[in-house]
Amino acid sequence: MLLMNGVLQLAVYPLLNARMGQEELGSVLYIMGLVSILCPSVGQALNTSRLVVRRTCSVTNGDYDRLLLLFAGVGGVAAILGSGSSVRGGLTMALTLLLVLMTAFRYYGDVEYRLNLDYRKYFIYYALISIGYLAGYGLFRLTGNWFLIFLLGEGAALIYVGITGSVFRRFWKKSAYFGTAAVRGFFLTLSYLITNTTLNMDRLALKHMVGNEAVTWYYVVSLIGKTMVLLVAPINTIVISYLTRRERTLNKKEFTLAAGAGFLVAAVFFLCCQIGTPLFIRIFYPDLYDAVSTLVTVVNLTQVLALYSAFLFILVLTFTGEPWQLILQTSHLVIMAVLSVFINKSKMGKAMRACSEDQGAAQLMGINVNSTISMTFAIGSALAAIAGVLLCSTYPTLQPTTGSMPGIKAFTAAVFGGIGSIPGAFLGGILLGIIESMAQAYISTQLSNAILFAVLIVVLLVKPSGLLGKMVQEKV
């Protein structure tokens, strides 16, 4: 897979940029962004789901082949219609749908080699895609149709798996477990869809908000980071293949050690990105260097965090079922987004901020301070209830003191990130979770909480307002 993406990013896209220009390349990248969101979400989700479901259910090829055709077909049509004028013309729409279907089948097709742990054929599978892309570029030079680049690459892989494997044989044969496969595959597909949409949303948003040229700029600066993210895919393949063959799931200690190791790998990748991205831009896109150099650090940090979250996602699958992956993936993002909009845009949210600043002045301006405070406590209690449900659903042991330590850690996260800043509390929670996991893995499980609070004290000594908080000077 690394070879395939190396061919795309180091050969195909730079050559297309030289041949087509930044504006037309931006249009190509937009369509490929749709493909990159939909196809891995469907193909990899069903691929992974089959590896997990086979432990308890005797599913057949036909169960997942049907689901693959259904999910990819419906998703492809929805993506084309939802893109509006960005995908225009009957031929372009037809070729886009064909590319979506073939790419989704290709992402799923490597389950043939994952099921049997045949990594030699797994490598050949992706090597053929790379060769197909290069051959397709030659056809593009002759015909001017860039779709041929990707269709030839995906077709080469599908022909290979058709010859050497059996995953697409008995395409329409359905087992008694089709319903189970459909439900679990659906939830996992939605979870992957959230992750891939987040990873590729830059192209879609920039296309509609700025234009094709901006899509090219941001894509170039994020190339190295996204390549590093893709390095985790073979690691995930090996991890989940062996996890599904284990007779028992990971315990808490094993999970923590694996998460800590993944964090160290992500840190190394970040340093590599910081060095490699400027060099890559200077070599392959020198005309864009001045325009994009200021974005390098922020973009690389985003990509490496995505790398780490993808690795953790595979580990979490060993603890809970697929539906809870969707809930846990979306709930915190939805809550944060809704709360941020409410606090910053609604009348009650502005009243809350006014009361926190100066209750006396807020009352003089006509704000009902008591009602506002009551509403604040009500919202806080509701959020605590949601957090309790998610916590007890993941670790289903309920005691009178279950919420005491999580409550203390939640307050610590808010202080760590900056009191009064919702994004700060969100960031503080993530960082404290990582610090606690690292402390448990490499220092001591008994001292992890003490280390957590010690880090908080150090941060407050250095930056009393928290990571995202702001110092406010009051005149006396």
Short mmCIF file of C-alpha atoms in Angstrom, two decimals:
data_model
loop_
_atom_site.label_atom_id
_atom_site.label_comp_id
_atom_site.label_asym_id
_atom_site.label_seq_id
_atom_site.Cartn_x
_atom_site.Cartn_y
_atom_site.Cartn_z
CA MET A 1 0.00 0.00 0.00
CA LEU A 2 2.91 2.34 0.72
CA LEU A 3 4.31 1.57 -2.74
CA MET A 4 0.93 2.36 -4.34
CA ASN A 5 0.62 5.71 -2.59
CA GLY A 6 4.25 6.52 -3.28
CA VAL A 7 3.60 6.08 -7.00
CA LEU A 8 0.54 8.34 -6.78
CA GLN A 9 2.16 11.10 -4.79
CA LEU A 10 5.68 11.07 -6.20
CA ALA A 11 4.87 10.34 -9.84
CA VAL A 12 1.24 10.48 -10.94
CA TYR A 13 0.03 13.67 -9.25
CA PRO A 14 3.20 15.74 -9.90
CA LEU A 15 3.04 14.65 -13.56
CA LEU A 16 -0.64 15.56 -13.73
CA ASN A 17 0.13 18.95 -12.20
CA ALA A 18 2.79 19.59 -14.84
CA ARG A 19 0.46 18.43 -17.60
CA MET A 20 -2.89 19.86 -16.48
CA GLY A 21 -2.02 22.78 -14.19
CA GLN A 22 -3.11 23.53 -10.64
CA GLU A 23 -6.70 24.41 -11.51
CA GLU A 24 -7.53 21.17 -13.36
CA LEU A 25 -5.57 19.07 -10.87
CA GLY A 26 -7.74 20.54 -8.13
CA SER A 27 -10.83 19.19 -9.92
CA VAL A 28 -9.22 15.74 -10.18
CA LEU A 29 -8.29 15.83 -6.50
CA TYR A 30 -11.86 16.72 -5.58
CA ILE A 31 -13.29 13.65 -7.32
CA MET A 32 -10.54 11.47 -5.87
CA GLY A 33 -11.43 12.95 -2.49
CA LEU A 34 -14.94 11.56 -2.88
CA VAL A 35 -13.42 8.20 -3.79
CA SER A 36 -11.04 8.35 -0.81
CA ILE A 37 -13.93 8.98 1.57
CA LEU A 38 -16.38 6.41 0.29
CA CYS A 39 -14.32 3.48 -0.97
CA PRO A 40 -12.09 2.80 2.07
CA SER A 41 -15.13 3.29 4.32
CA VAL A 42 -17.06 0.56 2.51
CA GLY A 43 -14.25 -1.75 1.41
CA GLN A 44 -12.09 -1.68 4.55
CA ALA A 45 -15.09 -1.74 6.90
CA LEU A 46 -16.54 -4.88 5.31
CA ASN A 47 -13.03 -6.30 5.06
CA THR A 48 -12.45 -5.80 8.79
CA SER A 49 -15.99 -6.83 9.72
CA ARG A 50 -15.58 -10.16 7.96
CA LEU A 51 -12.38 -10.88 9.86
CA VAL A 52 -14.20 -10.27 13.14
CA VAL A 53 -17.58 -11.85 12.33
CA ARG A 54 -16.07 -15.10 11.08
CA ARG A 55 -15.12 -15.93 14.67
CA THR A 56 -18.77 -16.53 15.61
CA CYS A 57 -20.73 -16.80 12.34
CA SER A 58 -20.29 -18.96 9.23
CA VAL A 59 -20.61 -16.16 6.67
CA THR A 60 -20.06 -16.67 2.94
CA ASN A 61 -18.45 -14.67 0.15
CA GLY A 62 -21.86 -13.78 -1.17
CA ASP A 63 -22.90 -12.11 2.09
CA TYR A 64 -20.16 -9.53 1.84
CA ASP A 65 -20.05 -9.29 -1.95
CA ARG A 66 -23.71 -8.28 -1.96
CA LEU A 67 -23.18 -5.77 0.82
CA LEU A 68 -20.17 -4.36 -1.00
CA LEU A 69 -22.15 -3.81 -4.19
CA LEU A 70 -25.08 -2.30 -2.29
CA PHE A 71 -23.11 0.06 -0.03
CA ALA A 72 -20.68 1.20 -2.74
CA GLY A 73 -23.41 1.64 -5.36
CA VAL A 74 -25.74 3.65 -3.13
CA GLY A 75 -22.85 5.64 -1.70
CA GLY A 76 -21.42 6.40 -5.14
CA VAL A 77 -24.74 7.68 -6.49
CA ALA A 78 -25.29 9.77 -3.35
CA ALA A 79 -21.79 11.25 -3.56
CA ILE A 80 -22.22 12.20 -7.23
CA LEU A 81 -25.63 13.77 -6.67
CA GLY A 82 -24.45 15.54 -3.53
CA SER A 83 -21.45 17.08 -5.29
CA GLY A 84 -23.75 19.21 -7.45
CA SER A 85 -22.03 20.95 -10.33
CA SER A 86 -18.59 19.73 -9.24
CA VAL A 87 -19.13 16.45 -11.13
CA ARG A 88 -20.70 17.48 -14.43
CA GLY A 89 -21.56 15.59 -17.59
CA GLY A 90 -22.98 12.12 -18.12
CA LEU A 91 -19.62 10.55 -19.02
CA THR A 92 -17.88 12.04 -15.97
CA MET A 93 -20.67 10.81 -13.68
CA ALA A 94 -20.58 7.31 -15.18
CA LEU A 95 -16.80 7.07 -14.93
CA THR A 96 -16.88 8.38 -11.35
CA LEU A 97 -19.43 5.74 -10.34
CA LEU A 98 -17.40 3.01 -12.06
CA LEU A 99 -14.26 4.19 -10.28
CA VAL A 100 -16.07 4.16 -6.92
CA LEU A 101 -17.30 0.60 -7.43
CA MET A 102 -13.95 -0.75 -8.61
CA THR A 103 -12.00 0.99 -5.85
CA ALA A 104 -14.39 -0.24 -3.13
CA PHE A 105 -14.07 -3.80 -4.43
CA ARG A 106 -10.30 -3.42 -4.49
CA TYR A 107 -10.20 -2.23 -0.86
CA TYR A 108 -12.28 -5.23 0.12
CA GLY A 109 -10.40 -7.66 -2.13
CA ASP A 110 -7.27 -7.89 0.00
CA VAL A 111 -9.32 -9.73 2.65
CA GLU A 112 -8.46 -12.80 0.56
CA TYR A 113 -4.85 -12.51 1.71
CA ARG A 114 -5.62 -11.24 5.20
CA LEU A 115 -7.80 -14.26 5.92
CA ASN A 116 -4.91 -16.55 5.02
CA LEU A 117 -2.10 -14.29 6.28
CA ASP A 118 -0.52 -14.47 2.81
CA TYR A 119 1.46 -11.23 2.81
CA ARG A 120 3.52 -12.10 -0.27
CA LYS A 121 0.38 -12.00 -2.42
CA TYR A 122 -0.79 -9.00 -0.41
CA PHE A 123 2.34 -7.13 -1.57
CA ILE A 124 1.91 -8.29 -5.17
CA TYR A 125 -1.72 -7.11 -5.03
CA TYR A 126 -0.72 -3.52 -4.30
CA ALA A 127 2.34 -3.65 -6.55
CA LEU A 128 0.04 -4.42 -9.49
CA ILE A 129 -2.06 -1.38 -8.63
CA SER A 130 1.07 0.78 -8.76
CA ILE A 131 2.09 -0.64 -12.13
CA GLY A 132 -1.44 -0.12 -13.40
CA TYR A 133 -1.40 3.54 -12.36
CA LEU A 134 1.83 4.15 -14.26
CA ALA A 135 0.51 2.36 -17.34
CA GLY A 136 -2.71 4.32 -17.03
CA TYR A 137 -0.77 7.57 -17.12
CA GLY A 138 0.56 6.50 -20.49
CA LEU A 139 -3.03 6.05 -21.70
CA PHE A 140 -3.87 9.46 -20.28
CA ARG A 141 -1.13 11.01 -22.39
CA LEU A 142 -2.69 9.40 -25.47
CA THR A 143 -6.38 10.01 -24.74
CA GLY A 144 -6.48 12.96 -22.31
CA ASN A 145 -8.85 11.00 -20.01
CA TRP A 146 -7.39 10.93 -16.49
CA PHE A 147 -9.91 8.33 -15.25
CA LEU A 148 -7.96 5.68 -17.18
CA ILE A 149 -5.03 6.08 -14.75
CA PHE A 150 -7.03 4.87 -11.79
CA LEU A 151 -9.35 2.45 -13.58
CA LEU A 152 -6.40 0.53 -14.99
CA GLY A 153 -4.74 0.29 -11.58
CA GLU A 154 -7.88 -0.91 -9.79
CA GLY A 155 -8.66 -3.31 -12.62
CA ALA A 156 -5.22 -4.91 -12.42
CA ALA A 157 -5.71 -5.67 -8.72
CA LEU A 158 -9.20 -7.09 -9.21
CA ILE A 159 -8.02 -9.36 -12.03
CA TYR A 160 -5.20 -10.65 -9.82
CA VAL A 161 -7.47 -11.44 -6.87
CA GLY A 162 -9.94 -13.05 -9.26
CA ILE A 163 -7.24 -15.39 -10.54
CA THR A 164 -5.43 -16.19 -7.28
CA GLY A 165 -8.31 -16.03 -4.79
CA SER A 166 -11.89 -16.99 -4.19
CA VAL A 167 -13.28 -14.02 -2.28
CA PHE A 168 -15.47 -12.95 -5.23
CA ARG A 169 -16.61 -16.44 -6.19
CA ARG A 170 -20.19 -17.52 -5.51
CA PHE A 171 -21.03 -13.85 -5.59
CA TRP A 172 -24.78 -14.23 -4.98
CA LYS A 173 -24.72 -17.10 -2.45
CA LYS A 174 -26.25 -15.90 0.83
CA SER A 175 -25.94 -17.56 4.23
CA ALA A 176 -28.24 -17.56 7.26
CA TYR A 177 -25.98 -14.92 8.83
CA PHE A 178 -26.47 -12.32 6.10
CA GLY A 179 -28.54 -10.11 8.41
CA THR A 180 -25.88 -10.20 11.11
CA ALA A 181 -23.18 -9.35 8.57
CA ALA A 182 -25.28 -6.51 7.19
CA VAL A 183 -25.97 -4.90 10.57
CA ARG A 184 -22.41 -5.15 11.86
CA GLY A 185 -20.94 -4.12 8.53
CA PHE A 186 -23.27 -1.13 8.35
CA PHE A 187 -22.25 0.22 11.74
CA LEU A 188 -18.58 -0.29 11.03
CA THR A 189 -18.95 1.38 7.63
CA LEU A 190 -20.47 4.45 9.25
CA SER A 191 -17.62 4.57 11.75
CA TYR A 192 -15.03 4.38 8.97
CA LEU A 193 -17.01 6.96 7.02
CA ILE A 194 -16.66 9.46 9.84
CA THR A 195 -12.91 8.90 10.04
CA ASN A 196 -12.33 9.12 6.28
CA THR A 197 -14.59 12.13 5.88
CA THR A 198 -12.58 13.93 8.55
CA LEU A 199 -9.34 12.97 6.82
CA ASN A 200 -10.43 14.10 3.34
CA MET A 201 -12.86 16.90 4.14
CA ASP A 202 -10.19 19.45 3.24
CA ARG A 203 -10.63 18.84 -0.50
CA LEU A 204 -14.41 19.05 -0.39
CA ALA A 205 -14.54 22.16 1.77
CA LEU A 206 -11.81 24.01 -0.12
CA LYS A 207 -13.41 23.18 -3.46
CA HIS A 208 -16.72 24.78 -2.49
CA MET A 209 -15.35 27.60 -0.31
CA VAL A 210 -12.28 28.72 -2.26
CA GLY A 211 -11.69 26.85 -5.52
CA ASN A 212 -9.72 24.16 -7.30
CA GLU A 213 -6.35 25.85 -6.87
CA ALA A 214 -6.72 25.88 -3.08
CA VAL A 215 -7.47 22.15 -3.19
CA THR A 216 -4.12 21.59 -4.92
CA TRP A 217 -2.24 23.76 -2.43
CA TYR A 218 -3.57 22.02 0.65
CA TYR A 219 -3.16 18.59 -0.89
CA VAL A 220 0.51 19.26 -1.62
CA VAL A 221 1.31 20.40 1.92
CA SER A 222 -0.48 17.38 3.45
CA LEU A 223 1.03 14.71 1.18
CA ILE A 224 3.84 13.56 3.45
CA GLY A 225 1.59 13.52 6.49
CA LYS A 226 -1.07 11.47 4.74
CA THR A 227 1.58 9.07 3.50
CA MET A 228 2.64 8.55 7.10
CA VAL A 229 -0.98 7.91 8.04
CA LEU A 230 -1.20 5.21 5.39
CA LEU A 231 1.79 3.46 6.96
CA VAL A 232 -0.49 2.33 9.77
CA ALA A 233 -2.72 0.35 7.40
CA PRO A 234 -0.33 -2.61 6.98
CA ILE A 235 0.30 -2.50 10.74
CA ASN A 236 -3.44 -2.59 11.35
CA THR A 237 -3.72 -5.49 8.93
CA ILE A 238 -1.20 -7.55 10.88
CA VAL A 239 -2.61 -6.54 14.27
CA ILE A 240 -6.24 -7.36 13.55
CA SER A 241 -5.38 -10.58 11.69
CA TYR A 242 -3.60 -11.94 14.74
CA LEU A 243 -6.12 -10.55 17.21
CA THR A 244 -8.92 -12.43 15.48
CA ARG A 245 -6.95 -15.66 15.83
CA ARG A 246 -6.45 -15.20 19.59
CA GLU A 247 -8.67 -17.19 21.89
CA ARG A 248 -8.95 -14.25 24.29
CA THR A 249 -9.16 -10.51 23.84
CA LEU A 250 -6.60 -7.99 25.02
CA ASN A 251 -6.63 -7.15 28.71
CA LYS A 252 -6.26 -3.61 30.00
CA LYS A 253 -2.51 -3.84 30.49
CA GLU A 254 -1.89 -5.20 27.00
CA PHE A 255 -4.13 -2.53 25.52
CA THR A 256 -2.27 0.22 27.39
CA LEU A 257 1.13 -1.06 26.28
CA ALA A 258 0.00 -1.23 22.65
CA ALA A 259 -1.47 2.28 22.85
CA GLY A 260 1.77 3.63 24.34
CA ALA A 261 3.86 2.04 21.61
CA GLY A 262 1.57 3.53 18.98
CA PHE A 263 2.00 6.97 20.52
CA LEU A 264 5.78 6.75 20.32
CA VAL A 265 5.57 5.69 16.67
CA ALA A 266 3.25 8.62 15.95
CA ALA A 267 5.74 11.04 17.58
CA VAL A 268 8.55 9.75 15.36
CA PHE A 269 6.31 10.10 12.30
CA PHE A 270 5.59 13.72 13.23
CA LEU A 271 9.29 14.56 13.29
CA CYS A 272 9.75 12.84 9.92
CA CYS A 273 6.87 14.85 8.48
CA GLN A 274 8.34 18.11 9.74
CA ILE A 275 11.59 17.36 7.95
CA GLY A 276 10.20 15.68 4.86
CA THR A 277 7.34 18.00 3.89
CA PRO A 278 9.42 21.14 3.10
CA LEU A 279 11.90 19.03 1.14
CA PHE A 280 9.12 17.35 -0.82
CA ILE A 281 7.49 20.66 -1.78
CA ARG A 282 10.79 22.19 -2.86
CA ILE A 283 11.59 19.21 -5.10
CA PHE A 284 8.20 18.43 -6.67
CA TYR A 285 6.21 21.68 -6.32
CA PRO A 286 8.77 24.50 -5.98
CA ASP A 287 6.33 27.11 -7.27
CA LEU A 288 4.03 26.48 -4.28
CA TYR A 289 6.60 26.57 -1.48
CA ASP A 290 6.20 30.20 -0.43
CA ALA A 291 2.40 29.95 -0.41
CA VAL A 292 2.15 26.81 1.74
CA SER A 293 5.21 26.85 4.00
CA THR A 294 3.35 28.40 6.95
CA LEU A 295 0.83 25.51 7.03
CA VAL A 296 3.35 22.69 7.40
CA THR A 297 3.34 22.24 11.21
CA VAL A 298 -0.43 22.43 11.71
CA VAL A 299 -1.21 20.11 8.81
CA ASN A 300 1.39 17.53 9.85
CA LEU A 301 0.10 17.47 13.41
CA THR A 302 -3.41 16.80 12.12
CA GLN A 303 -2.27 13.90 9.96
CA VAL A 304 -0.23 12.25 12.70
CA LEU A 305 -3.15 12.45 15.14
CA ALA A 306 -5.24 10.70 12.49
CA LEU A 307 -2.54 8.03 12.26
CA TYR A 308 -2.66 7.37 15.98
CA SER A 309 -6.46 7.33 16.15
CA ALA A 310 -6.63 4.75 13.32
CA PHE A 311 -4.31 2.46 15.26
CA LEU A 312 -6.32 2.88 18.47
CA PHE A 313 -9.53 2.15 16.58
CA ILE A 314 -8.32 -1.36 15.76
CA LEU A 315 -7.39 -1.99 19.40
CA VAL A 316 -10.74 -0.73 20.68
CA LEU A 317 -12.49 -3.26 18.44
CA THR A 318 -11.20 -5.97 20.76
CA PHE A 319 -13.23 -4.53 23.65
CA THR A 320 -16.59 -3.51 22.21
CA GLY A 321 -18.88 -4.29 19.26
CA GLU A 322 -19.19 -2.32 16.03
CA PRO A 323 -22.29 -0.25 17.01
CA TRP A 324 -20.46 1.25 19.97
CA GLN A 325 -17.58 2.31 17.73
CA LEU A 326 -20.03 4.54 15.86
CA ILE A 327 -21.49 5.93 19.06
CA LEU A 328 -18.13 6.65 20.68
CA GLN A 329 -16.72 8.11 17.45
CA THR A 330 -19.58 10.57 16.98
CA SER A 331 -20.95 11.41 20.40
CA HIS A 332 -18.06 13.52 21.67
CA LEU A 333 -17.77 15.41 18.37
CA VAL A 334 -21.50 16.11 18.20
CA ILE A 335 -21.67 17.23 21.82
CA MET A 336 -18.69 19.54 21.44
CA ALA A 337 -20.02 21.05 18.22
CA VAL A 338 -23.54 21.61 19.59
CA LEU A 339 -22.24 23.06 22.85
CA SER A 340 -19.83 25.40 21.06
CA VAL A 341 -22.58 26.72 18.78
CA PHE A 342 -24.97 27.08 21.72
CA ILE A 343 -22.49 29.01 23.89
CA ASN A 344 -21.28 31.32 21.12
CA LYS A 345 -24.40 31.89 19.00
CA SER A 346 -27.57 31.46 21.08
CA LYS A 347 -29.14 34.10 23.31
CA MET A 348 -28.89 31.87 26.40
CA GLY A 349 -25.26 31.05 25.61
CA LYS A 350 -24.37 34.72 25.41
CA ALA A 351 -26.20 35.26 28.70
CA MET A 352 -24.10 32.52 30.30
CA ARG A 353 -20.90 34.15 29.13
CA ALA A 354 -22.07 37.53 30.37
CA CYS A 355 -22.91 36.12 33.82
CA SER A 356 -19.54 34.40 34.06
CA GLU A 357 -17.86 37.71 33.27
CA ASP A 358 -19.85 40.00 35.58
CA GLN A 359 -23.15 38.97 37.17
CA GLY A 360 -23.97 42.47 38.34
CA ALA A 361 -23.48 44.06 34.95
CA ALA A 362 -25.40 41.21 33.28
CA GLN A 363 -28.36 41.79 35.60
CA LEU A 364 -28.32 45.51 34.84
CA MET A 365 -28.54 44.65 31.13
CA GLY A 366 -31.76 42.72 31.73
CA ILE A 367 -30.40 39.17 32.02
CA ASN A 368 -32.15 36.89 34.51
CA VAL A 369 -29.06 35.72 36.37
CA ASN A 370 -30.79 33.05 38.45
CA SER A 371 -32.44 31.43 35.44
CA THR A 372 -29.18 31.52 33.53
CA ILE A 373 -27.29 29.85 36.36
CA SER A 374 -30.01 27.20 36.66
CA MET A 375 -29.78 26.49 32.93
CA THR A 376 -26.00 26.19 33.21
CA PHE A 377 -26.30 23.58 35.94
CA ALA A 378 -28.98 21.74 33.96
CA ILE A 379 -26.78 21.52 30.87
CA GLY A 380 -23.81 20.44 32.97
CA SER A 381 -25.87 17.71 34.62
CA ALA A 382 -27.13 16.49 31.24
CA LEU A 383 -23.61 16.31 29.87
CA ALA A 384 -22.49 14.42 32.99
CA ALA A 385 -25.33 11.95 32.44
CA ILE A 386 -24.27 11.38 28.84
CA ALA A 387 -20.67 10.90 29.93
CA GLY A 388 -21.81 8.39 32.57
CA VAL A 389 -23.77 6.38 30.02
CA LEU A 390 -20.79 6.20 27.66
CA LEU A 391 -18.40 5.36 30.49
CA CYS A 392 -20.52 2.55 31.94
CA SER A 393 -21.26 1.19 28.47
CA THR A 394 -17.56 0.80 27.78
CA TYR A 395 -16.63 -0.44 31.27
CA PRO A 396 -19.89 -2.03 32.50
CA THR A 397 -19.16 -2.05 36.25
CA LEU A 398 -21.37 0.25 38.31
CA GLN A 399 -20.56 1.26 41.90
CA PRO A 400 -21.54 4.24 44.11
CA THR A 401 -18.09 5.74 43.54
CA THR A 402 -17.89 4.99 39.80
CA GLY A 403 -18.10 8.65 38.78
CA SER A 404 -15.79 10.14 41.39
CA MET A 405 -12.43 9.76 39.67
CA PRO A 406 -13.76 10.44 36.13
CA GLY A 407 -15.38 13.59 37.53
CA ILE A 408 -12.10 14.75 39.04
CA LYS A 409 -10.31 14.00 35.78
CA ALA A 410 -12.96 15.89 33.81
CA PHE A 411 -12.40 18.98 35.97
CA THR A 412 -8.66 18.49 35.61
CA ALA A 413 -9.05 18.36 31.81
CA ALA A 414 -11.04 21.61 31.84
CA VAL A 415 -8.37 23.35 33.92
CA PHE A 416 -5.61 21.82 31.81
CA GLY A 417 -7.17 23.05 28.57
CA GLY A 418 -8.31 26.40 29.94
CA ILE A 419 -11.39 27.22 31.99
CA GLY A 420 -14.04 28.83 29.78
CA SER A 421 -12.77 27.24 26.57
CA ILE A 422 -14.81 24.32 25.23
CA PRO A 423 -12.13 23.34 22.65
CA GLY A 424 -9.62 23.65 25.49
CA ALA A 425 -11.54 21.17 27.63
CA PHE A 426 -11.76 18.82 24.64
CA LEU A 427 -8.02 19.08 23.99
CA GLY A 428 -7.25 18.75 27.69
CA GLY A 429 -9.24 15.53 27.93
CA ILE A 430 -7.43 13.98 24.97
CA LEU A 431 -3.98 14.96 26.24
CA LEU A 432 -4.67 13.79 29.79
CA GLY A 433 -5.91 10.46 28.45
CA ILE A 434 -2.71 10.00 26.46
CA ILE A 435 -0.56 11.02 29.45
CA GLU A 436 -2.38 8.58 31.74
CA SER A 437 -2.02 5.71 29.25
CA MET A 438 1.69 6.41 28.81
CA ALA A 439 2.20 6.58 32.58
CA GLN A 440 0.44 3.26 33.11
CA ALA A 441 2.40 1.61 30.32
CA TYR A 442 5.92 2.82 31.07
CA ILE A 443 6.03 3.99 34.70
CA SER A 444 3.42 2.55 37.08
CA THR A 445 -0.29 1.85 37.07
CA GLN A 446 -0.45 2.82 40.74
CA LEU A 447 1.24 6.18 40.17
CA SER A 448 -0.59 7.11 36.94
CA ASN A 449 -3.08 9.44 38.66
CA ALA A 450 -0.32 11.13 40.65
CA ILE A 451 1.66 11.68 37.45
CA LEU A 452 -1.46 13.07 35.79
CA PHE A 453 -2.01 15.69 38.48
CA ALA A 454 1.70 16.47 38.62
CA VAL A 455 1.63 17.33 34.90
CA LEU A 456 -1.36 19.58 35.57
CA ILE A 457 0.54 21.43 38.30
CA VAL A 458 3.51 21.96 35.99
CA VAL A 459 1.26 23.30 33.21
CA LEU A 460 -0.48 25.70 35.57
CA LEU A 461 2.86 26.95 36.87
CA VAL A 462 4.05 27.63 33.33
CA LYS A 463 0.70 28.79 31.86
CA PRO A 464 -1.85 29.48 34.61
CA SER A 465 -4.66 30.11 32.14
CA GLY A 466 -4.38 26.60 30.66
CA LEU A 467 -3.42 25.55 27.14
CA LEU A 468 -6.15 27.48 25.27
CA GLY A 469 -7.25 29.85 28.04
CA LYS A 470 -6.58 33.56 27.92
CA MET A 471 -5.24 35.80 30.65
CA VAL A 472 -7.74 38.57 31.44
CA GLN A 473 -6.58 41.67 33.29
CA GLU A 474 -9.19 43.31 35.48
CA LYS A 475 -8.94 46.92 36.48
CA VAL A 476 -9.55 47.65 40.17
#
